[in-house]
PDB file of C-alpha atoms and ligand atoms in Angstrom:
ATOM      1  CA  UNK A   1     -33.812   3.405 -29.191  1.00 89.00           C
ATOM      2  CA  UNK A   2     -36.695   1.910 -27.303  1.00 94.00           C
ATOM      3  CA  UNK A   3     -37.712  -0.516 -24.600  1.00 97.00           C
ATOM      4  CA  UNK A   4     -40.845  -2.646 -24.649  1.00 97.00           C
ATOM      5  CA  UNK A   5     -42.806  -2.850 -21.398  1.00 97.00           C
ATOM      6  CA  UNK A   6     -46.276  -4.458 -21.562  1.00 96.00           C
ATOM      7  CA  UNK A   7     -49.058  -2.453 -19.910  1.00 95.00           C
ATOM      8  CA  UNK A   8     -49.473  -5.000 -17.104  1.00 95.00           C
ATOM      9  CA  UNK A   9     -45.799  -4.478 -16.184  1.00 97.00           C
ATOM     10  CA  UNK A  10     -46.167  -0.682 -16.299  1.00 97.00           C
ATOM     11  CA  UNK A  11     -49.048  -1.118 -13.835  1.00 96.00           C
ATOM     12  CA  UNK A  12     -46.890  -3.421 -11.659  1.00 97.00           C
ATOM     13  CA  UNK A  13     -44.004  -0.900 -11.661  1.00 98.00           C
ATOM     14  CA  UNK A  14     -46.347   1.853 -10.489  1.00 97.00           C
ATOM     15  CA  UNK A  15     -47.952  -0.427  -7.874  1.00 97.00           C
ATOM     16  CA  UNK A  16     -44.538  -1.333  -6.425  1.00 98.00           C
ATOM     17  CA  UNK A  17     -43.507   2.334  -6.303  1.00 97.00           C
ATOM     18  CA  UNK A  18     -46.713   3.317  -4.499  1.00 96.00           C
ATOM     19  CA  UNK A  19     -46.373   0.413  -2.072  1.00 97.00           C
ATOM     20  CA  UNK A  20     -42.837   1.401  -1.013  1.00 97.00           C
ATOM     21  CA  UNK A  21     -43.521   5.147  -1.016  1.00 97.00           C
ATOM     22  CA  UNK A  22     -41.946   7.287   0.526  1.00 96.00           C
ATOM     23  CA  UNK A  23     -38.960   4.932   0.100  1.00 98.00           C
ATOM     24  CA  UNK A  24     -37.637   4.220  -3.362  1.00 98.00           C
ATOM     25  CA  UNK A  25     -38.679   0.890  -4.822  1.00 98.00           C
ATOM     26  CA  UNK A  26     -36.213  -1.041  -6.955  1.00 98.00           C
ATOM     27  CA  UNK A  27     -35.950  -4.176  -9.013  1.00 98.00           C
ATOM     28  CA  UNK A  28     -35.276  -5.661 -12.396  1.00 98.00           C
ATOM     29  CA  UNK A  29     -37.167  -6.235 -15.603  1.00 98.00           C
ATOM     30  CA  UNK A  30     -36.474  -9.641 -17.141  1.00 98.00           C
ATOM     31  CA  UNK A  31     -36.905 -10.519 -20.791  1.00 98.00           C
ATOM     32  CA  UNK A  32     -34.898 -10.656 -23.990  1.00 97.00           C
ATOM     33  CA  UNK A  33     -33.212  -7.876 -25.902  1.00 95.00           C
ATOM     34  CA  UNK A  34     -35.207  -4.709 -25.293  1.00 96.00           C
ATOM     35  CA  UNK A  35     -38.465  -6.561 -24.478  1.00 97.00           C
ATOM     36  CA  UNK A  36     -39.434  -7.025 -20.835  1.00 98.00           C
ATOM     37  CA  UNK A  37     -41.858  -9.776 -19.863  1.00 97.00           C
ATOM     38  CA  UNK A  38     -41.505  -9.968 -16.072  1.00 97.00           C
ATOM     39  CA  UNK A  39     -40.931  -7.630 -13.167  1.00 97.00           C
ATOM     40  CA  UNK A  40     -38.669  -8.881 -10.368  1.00 97.00           C
ATOM     41  CA  UNK A  41     -39.133  -6.901  -7.159  1.00 97.00           C
ATOM     42  CA  UNK A  42     -36.129  -6.355  -4.945  1.00 97.00           C
ATOM     43  CA  UNK A  43     -35.502  -4.948  -1.475  1.00 97.00           C
ATOM     44  CA  UNK A  44     -33.954  -1.495  -1.250  1.00 98.00           C
ATOM     45  CA  UNK A  45     -31.236  -1.963   1.391  1.00 97.00           C
ATOM     46  CA  UNK A  46     -29.778   1.549   1.145  1.00 97.00           C
ATOM     47  CA  UNK A  47     -29.393   3.361   4.481  1.00 97.00           C
ATOM     48  CA  UNK A  48     -31.218   6.354   2.971  1.00 97.00           C
ATOM     49  CA  UNK A  49     -33.994   4.622   1.012  1.00 97.00           C
ATOM     50  CA  UNK A  50     -35.972   7.853   0.607  1.00 96.00           C
ATOM     51  CA  UNK A  51     -33.450   9.198  -1.875  1.00 95.00           C
ATOM     52  CA  UNK A  52     -31.193   6.289  -2.824  1.00 96.00           C
ATOM     53  CA  UNK A  53     -31.515   2.662  -3.745  1.00 96.00           C
ATOM     54  CA  UNK A  54     -29.265  -0.364  -3.406  1.00 96.00           C
ATOM     55  CA  UNK A  55     -30.387  -3.779  -4.566  1.00 96.00           C
ATOM     56  CA  UNK A  56     -30.024  -6.534  -1.958  1.00 96.00           C
ATOM     57  CA  UNK A  57     -27.015  -8.617  -3.143  1.00 94.00           C
ATOM     58  CA  UNK A  58     -28.509 -12.040  -2.327  1.00 96.00           C
ATOM     59  CA  UNK A  59     -31.689 -11.171  -4.206  1.00 96.00           C
ATOM     60  CA  UNK A  60     -29.580 -10.092  -7.160  1.00 95.00           C
ATOM     61  CA  UNK A  61     -27.941 -13.537  -7.261  1.00 96.00           C
ATOM     62  CA  UNK A  62     -31.417 -15.141  -7.152  1.00 96.00           C
ATOM     63  CA  UNK A  63     -32.561 -12.930 -10.013  1.00 96.00           C
ATOM     64  CA  UNK A  64     -29.465 -13.816 -12.041  1.00 96.00           C
ATOM     65  CA  UNK A  65     -30.199 -17.532 -11.566  1.00 97.00           C
ATOM     66  CA  UNK A  66     -33.837 -17.020 -12.497  1.00 96.00           C
ATOM     67  CA  UNK A  67     -32.846 -15.236 -15.712  1.00 97.00           C
ATOM     68  CA  UNK A  68     -30.230 -17.832 -16.601  1.00 96.00           C
ATOM     69  CA  UNK A  69     -32.563 -20.763 -15.937  1.00 97.00           C
ATOM     70  CA  UNK A  70     -35.238 -19.275 -18.191  1.00 97.00           C
ATOM     71  CA  UNK A  71     -32.855 -18.163 -20.977  1.00 97.00           C
ATOM     72  CA  UNK A  72     -33.606 -14.534 -20.323  1.00 98.00           C
ATOM     73  CA  UNK A  73     -31.579 -11.497 -19.403  1.00 97.00           C
ATOM     74  CA  UNK A  74     -32.034  -8.261 -17.532  1.00 98.00           C
ATOM     75  CA  UNK A  75     -33.755  -5.782 -19.819  1.00 98.00           C
ATOM     76  CA  UNK A  76     -33.572  -2.925 -17.315  1.00 98.00           C
ATOM     77  CA  UNK A  77     -33.027  -1.885 -13.738  1.00 98.00           C
ATOM     78  CA  UNK A  78     -35.950   0.040 -12.282  1.00 98.00           C
ATOM     79  CA  UNK A  79     -36.353   2.315  -9.299  1.00 98.00           C
ATOM     80  CA  UNK A  80     -38.715   5.016  -8.147  1.00 98.00           C
ATOM     81  CA  UNK A  81     -38.320   8.690  -7.333  1.00 98.00           C
ATOM     82  CA  UNK A  82     -40.833   9.526  -4.659  1.00 96.00           C
ATOM     83  CA  UNK A  83     -40.466  13.294  -4.668  1.00 93.00           C
ATOM     84  CA  UNK A  84     -38.449  14.177  -7.761  1.00 95.00           C
ATOM     85  CA  UNK A  85     -38.986  13.973 -11.502  1.00 95.00           C
ATOM     86  CA  UNK A  86     -38.448  10.777 -13.421  1.00 95.00           C
ATOM     87  CA  UNK A  87     -35.011  11.660 -14.692  1.00 97.00           C
ATOM     88  CA  UNK A  88     -31.723  10.019 -13.575  1.00 97.00           C
ATOM     89  CA  UNK A  89     -30.179  11.870 -10.639  1.00 96.00           C
ATOM     90  CA  UNK A  90     -26.446  12.641 -10.494  1.00 95.00           C
ATOM     91  CA  UNK A  91     -26.120   9.623  -8.206  1.00 95.00           C
ATOM     92  CA  UNK A  92     -28.056   7.432 -10.657  1.00 97.00           C
ATOM     93  CA  UNK A  93     -25.752   8.510 -13.471  1.00 96.00           C
ATOM     94  CA  UNK A  94     -22.554   7.936 -11.494  1.00 94.00           C
ATOM     95  CA  UNK A  95     -23.843   4.552 -10.211  1.00 94.00           C
ATOM     96  CA  UNK A  96     -24.851   3.466 -13.705  1.00 95.00           C
ATOM     97  CA  UNK A  97     -21.296   2.493 -14.578  1.00 92.00           C
ATOM     98  CA  UNK A  98     -21.088   0.236 -11.515  1.00 91.00           C
ATOM     99  CA  UNK A  99     -24.298  -1.605 -12.463  1.00 93.00           C
ATOM    100  CA  UNK A 100     -23.646  -1.653 -16.228  1.00 94.00           C
ATOM    101  CA  UNK A 101     -22.956  -5.408 -16.087  1.00 94.00           C
ATOM    102  CA  UNK A 102     -26.566  -5.866 -14.890  1.00 95.00           C
ATOM    103  CA  UNK A 103     -28.119  -3.482 -17.424  1.00 97.00           C
ATOM    104  CA  UNK A 104     -27.464  -0.110 -19.017  1.00 97.00           C
ATOM    105  CA  UNK A 105     -31.214   0.566 -19.265  1.00 98.00           C
ATOM    106  CA  UNK A 106     -32.866   2.340 -16.370  1.00 98.00           C
ATOM    107  CA  UNK A 107     -36.587   2.690 -15.801  1.00 98.00           C
ATOM    108  CA  UNK A 108     -37.664   5.388 -13.354  1.00 98.00           C
ATOM    109  CA  UNK A 109     -41.126   5.668 -11.843  1.00 98.00           C
ATOM    110  CA  UNK A 110     -41.777   9.184 -10.571  1.00 98.00           C
ATOM    111  CA  UNK A 111     -44.361   9.784  -7.864  1.00 97.00           C
ATOM    112  CA  UNK A 112     -43.790  13.543  -7.772  1.00 94.00           C
ATOM    113  CA  UNK A 113     -47.488  13.798  -8.613  1.00 91.00           C
ATOM    114  CA  UNK A 114     -48.931  11.011  -6.450  1.00 84.00           C
ATOM    115  CA  UNK A 115     -52.140  10.742  -8.416  1.00 89.00           C
ATOM    116  CA  UNK A 116     -50.327  10.666 -11.739  1.00 93.00           C
ATOM    117  CA  UNK A 117     -47.253   8.427 -11.589  1.00 95.00           C
ATOM    118  CA  UNK A 118     -44.969   8.726 -14.611  1.00 96.00           C
ATOM    119  CA  UNK A 119     -42.732   5.996 -16.005  1.00 97.00           C
ATOM    120  CA  UNK A 120     -39.705   6.939 -18.126  1.00 97.00           C
ATOM    121  CA  UNK A 121     -36.789   4.906 -19.451  1.00 98.00           C
ATOM    122  CA  UNK A 122     -33.174   5.811 -20.182  1.00 98.00           C
ATOM    123  CA  UNK A 123     -29.968   4.285 -21.460  1.00 98.00           C
ATOM    124  CA  UNK A 124     -26.841   5.393 -19.609  1.00 97.00           C
ATOM    125  CA  UNK A 125     -23.551   4.500 -21.285  1.00 93.00           C
ATOM    126  CA  UNK A 126     -20.006   4.185 -19.913  1.00 88.00           C
ATOM    127  CA  UNK A 127     -19.380   7.874 -20.652  1.00 92.00           C
ATOM    128  CA  UNK A 128     -22.353   8.758 -18.423  1.00 93.00           C
ATOM    129  CA  UNK A 129     -24.335   9.921 -21.453  1.00 96.00           C
ATOM    130  CA  UNK A 130     -28.080   9.689 -20.835  1.00 97.00           C
ATOM    131  CA  UNK A 131     -30.472   8.907 -23.682  1.00 97.00           C
ATOM    132  CA  UNK A 132     -34.227   8.737 -23.122  1.00 97.00           C
ATOM    133  CA  UNK A 133     -35.825   5.585 -24.527  1.00 97.00           C
ATOM    134  CA  UNK A 134     -39.245   5.385 -26.136  1.00 95.00           C
ATOM    135  CA  UNK A 135     -41.453   3.029 -24.119  1.00 96.00           C
ATOM    136  CA  UNK A 136     -43.292   0.614 -26.413  1.00 94.00           C
ATOM    137  CA  UNK A 137     -46.165  -1.348 -24.930  1.00 93.00           C
ATOM    138  CA  UNK A 138     -48.680  -3.806 -26.189  1.00 87.00           C
ATOM    139  CA  UNK A 139     -51.506  -1.796 -27.750  1.00 74.00           C
ATOM    140  CA  UNK A 140     -51.392   1.982 -27.755  1.00 67.00           C
ATOM    141  CA  UNK A 141     -47.981   3.684 -27.301  1.00 63.00           C
ATOM    142  CA  UNK A 142     -47.329   4.748 -23.740  1.00 71.00           C
ATOM    143  CA  UNK A 143     -47.489   8.471 -23.100  1.00 67.00           C
ATOM    144  CA  UNK A 144     -46.057   9.805 -19.878  1.00 63.00           C
ATOM    145  CA  UNK A 145     -49.330  11.688 -19.422  1.00 53.00           C
ATOM    146  CA  UNK A 146     -51.449   8.481 -19.539  1.00 49.00           C
TER     147      UNK A 146
HETATM  148 ZN1  LIG B 201     -32.810   7.707  -8.975  1.00 56.32          ZN
END
């Protein structure tokens, strides 16, 4: 399984994560199927934004309207980890079921090494099983070490 994220969006995901650091950034990737073509930034309204994220409900409605009006869907939910690896936390896995109607794909930007942000993608199913997704881009395949 894979997800397609153009290089310009990978750069945007990293830029958003660095901008909100040390708080977690969050948002949605819009597109069709497994191909993202736009990043939609959202506000993290969690009371502990350093280690948790909650998408602002009103912004979520706006994003849903935007997707509907452009015949697109949510390809993935993204958020950053500002001091841990880019792997879903226990909280991420347990919350995945609650946000499954938005997307079951999760993109995580890890800033554990500030000078070398890493983007990884996962599918989390209803049984809380986590599968890492290959990130396809335009051009060369994305390597986490890029
Ligand atoms: Zn997380």
